[in-house]
Amino acid sequence: MSRRFSRRSLLATLGIGSLAGCLRGDSSTGSTADTPTPTTEQTAATTTATATPVPPVTERYDLSVDHDSAASEWEPPTSPPPTKLEVEPVVENIAIPWEVTFAPNGDLFVSERPGRILRYTAGALEASFEAKDVVDASAVAHGEEGGWWAAGGEGGLMGLAVHPRYPTVPVVYAVYTYDAADGPRNRLVCFDVTADDPAKTETVLIDGIPGANVHNGSRIAFGPANYLWMTTGDAAEEANAADPTNLAGSVLRLEPDGTAPSDNPDFGSDSDSRLYTIGHRNPQGLTWLPDGTTLVTEHGPGGKDEINRLVAGGNYGWGTMEPTNRNAEGYTDSSFARPVVNTGSKTWAPPGCAFYTGSFDGFRNRLVVGGLRSQRLNVVTLVPSGDDLPGADSGTVFDAPWMDAEYDAVAHARLENQVGRIRDVTQAPDGSLLVSTSNRDGRTRSDEVDYPRPTDDRILRVVPASE
């Protein structure tokens, strides 16, 4: 398989692998594994925002965070992923982390659904700032009764992305839910994180995206050629996803200033030019294969969760297809884009994901997907359609004729019921595989563990089990 994009050599020299050993010192917004500190709730900033223009990207260059220059070609693994894994705590006592992302210089940023953006830099984890209008999404503490319906529903501060030229361009992007006069809405914004009060520099790039207590999508990431990608949910209205004049239930491809690239697909008269694909229910994971192919993970109705390969102008069926037909019957003889994975009656509840290219033996060149309701890590091997699937006898195979014509897949469950709800999966610059929990959102299910644990929520490093 050919590779078009490369990782910058800078990242190969960054010493991020020992975060847990480096994170010392005072922090009321999170703590290291050695010095747990309860997270305190913060209120949203009330200052009036003033616009700070986003410096434009004037040249195209390969992204540094998603692609690896160690080899000019990549091949899928030929054996199943390792079964014996352990986790090492990196950061503890954070409040419903939604996105964990690294900047090109190695700074680590974390969004908390209650409204804070945290930044690890220069040997400390600090509260960078709070977005000002985020809906109330309070976190459940250890010993509290949360139920599955926590404050704020599924909304709050969610997606987070760092400008590709950070820190030269010290801009961080975020998506959050806010209460408008006619109900919840979602907003894409950016901030200058070097300002004395970053919240005052909030610049709104897209406003009024339909929102709800559920199905807000909101994953953002920079992809090939420095386009900014964003997923949106259907805001609990199926018809939104089929409407090309509506930003809900879609994947957007944007310039860094939030405008539409000139080569975006055309969905017809009156369609929104920022759309790249439509027909999505609640896509919350976004990553790229080494050749630049875009993949999204998507929550389905009562199971039927999907991994989809994005094709410009594609319609993925939600809002047109009957929900009960999100299967062979619905896709066969239809014009809808076909899923790489459709879980059928089984529920993954797939949020964040990463196509892992690091050196962790057995995980390299695999798609690693979090699991909320399934409370596990889903390790997915993709192969060209018709090729042998490694570990097919021990995993779940997705190779039906009505599925994606380019790839077959096999999935293996790992860390099942060991750490709770896994919200995000991230590859660190040193190649470490990190996951974050979402156990303080009131929806963790367990008869054996009293979630949330005293040190939740956590960012964890996944490592091979010691012999």
CSV table of N, CA and C in Angstrom, one decimal, residues 53 60 96 116 128 133 166 187 199 204-205 235 243 256 258 301 305 310 358 372 396 420 448-449:
chain,number,residue,atom,x,y,z
A,53,PRO,N,-8.1,37.5,14.5
A,53,PRO,CA,-8.0,36.8,13.3
A,53,PRO,C,-7.1,35.6,13.3
A,60,ARG,N,0.8,24.4,1.4
A,60,ARG,CA,0.4,23.1,1.7
A,60,ARG,C,1.6,22.3,2.1
A,96,ILE,N,-14.4,14.5,32.8
A,96,ILE,CA,-15.0,14.0,31.5
A,96,ILE,C,-14.2,14.5,30.4
A,116,ARG,N,-13.5,23.3,30.3
A,116,ARG,CA,-12.1,23.7,30.4
A,116,ARG,C,-11.3,23.1,29.3
A,128,SER,N,-5.7,25.9,31.0
A,128,SER,CA,-5.4,26.9,30.0
A,128,SER,C,-6.5,28.0,30.1
A,133,ASP,N,-19.5,30.0,27.0
A,133,ASP,CA,-20.9,29.7,26.9
A,133,ASP,C,-21.3,28.3,26.9
A,166,TYR,N,1.3,25.5,15.2
A,166,TYR,CA,1.6,25.8,16.6
A,166,TYR,C,3.0,25.3,17.0
A,187,ARG,N,-21.1,25.2,18.2
A,187,ARG,CA,-20.3,26.3,17.7
A,187,ARG,C,-18.8,25.9,17.5
A,199,ALA,N,-9.8,33.2,26.7
A,199,ALA,CA,-11.2,33.2,26.5
A,199,ALA,C,-11.7,34.5,25.8
A,204,VAL,N,-15.5,33.1,16.6
A,204,VAL,CA,-16.5,32.1,16.1
A,204,VAL,C,-16.3,31.9,14.6
A,205,LEU,N,-16.1,30.6,14.2
A,205,LEU,CA,-15.9,30.3,12.8
A,205,LEU,C,-17.2,29.8,12.2
A,235,ALA,N,-28.5,15.8,15.6
A,235,ALA,CA,-29.2,16.6,16.6
A,235,ALA,C,-30.5,16.0,16.9
A,243,ASP,N,-30.3,16.4,4.5
A,243,ASP,CA,-30.5,17.7,4.0
A,243,ASP,C,-29.2,18.4,3.7
A,256,PRO,N,-8.6,26.5,7.4
A,256,PRO,CA,-8.4,26.8,8.8
A,256,PRO,C,-9.2,28.0,9.4
A,258,GLY,N,-12.4,28.4,8.7
A,258,GLY,CA,-13.8,27.9,8.7
A,258,GLY,C,-14.5,28.0,7.4
A,301,PRO,N,-28.1,3.1,15.7
A,301,PRO,CA,-29.3,3.0,16.5
A,301,PRO,C,-29.4,1.6,17.0
A,305,ASP,N,-23.5,0.2,14.9
A,305,ASP,CA,-22.4,1.2,14.9
A,305,ASP,C,-21.6,0.9,13.6
A,310,LEU,N,-14.6,7.6,4.0
A,310,LEU,CA,-15.3,8.8,3.4
A,310,LEU,C,-14.9,8.9,1.9
A,358,GLY,N,2.6,3.6,15.5
A,358,GLY,CA,3.8,3.6,16.4
A,358,GLY,C,4.4,2.2,16.4
A,372,LEU,N,-17.6,3.2,24.4
A,372,LEU,CA,-18.3,3.8,25.5
A,372,LEU,C,-19.2,2.8,26.2
A,396,THR,N,-14.2,-10.6,15.3
A,396,THR,CA,-15.4,-10.4,14.5
A,396,THR,C,-15.1,-9.9,13.1
A,420,GLY,N,-13.4,1.0,32.3
A,420,GLY,CA,-14.6,1.7,32.1
A,420,GLY,C,-14.8,2.2,30.7
A,448,GLU,N,-19.4,-4.7,39.2
A,448,GLU,CA,-18.2,-5.1,39.9
A,448,GLU,C,-17.4,-3.9,40.4
A,449,VAL,N,-17.4,-2.8,39.6
A,449,VAL,CA,-16.6,-1.6,40.0
A,449,VAL,C,-17.5,-0.4,40.3
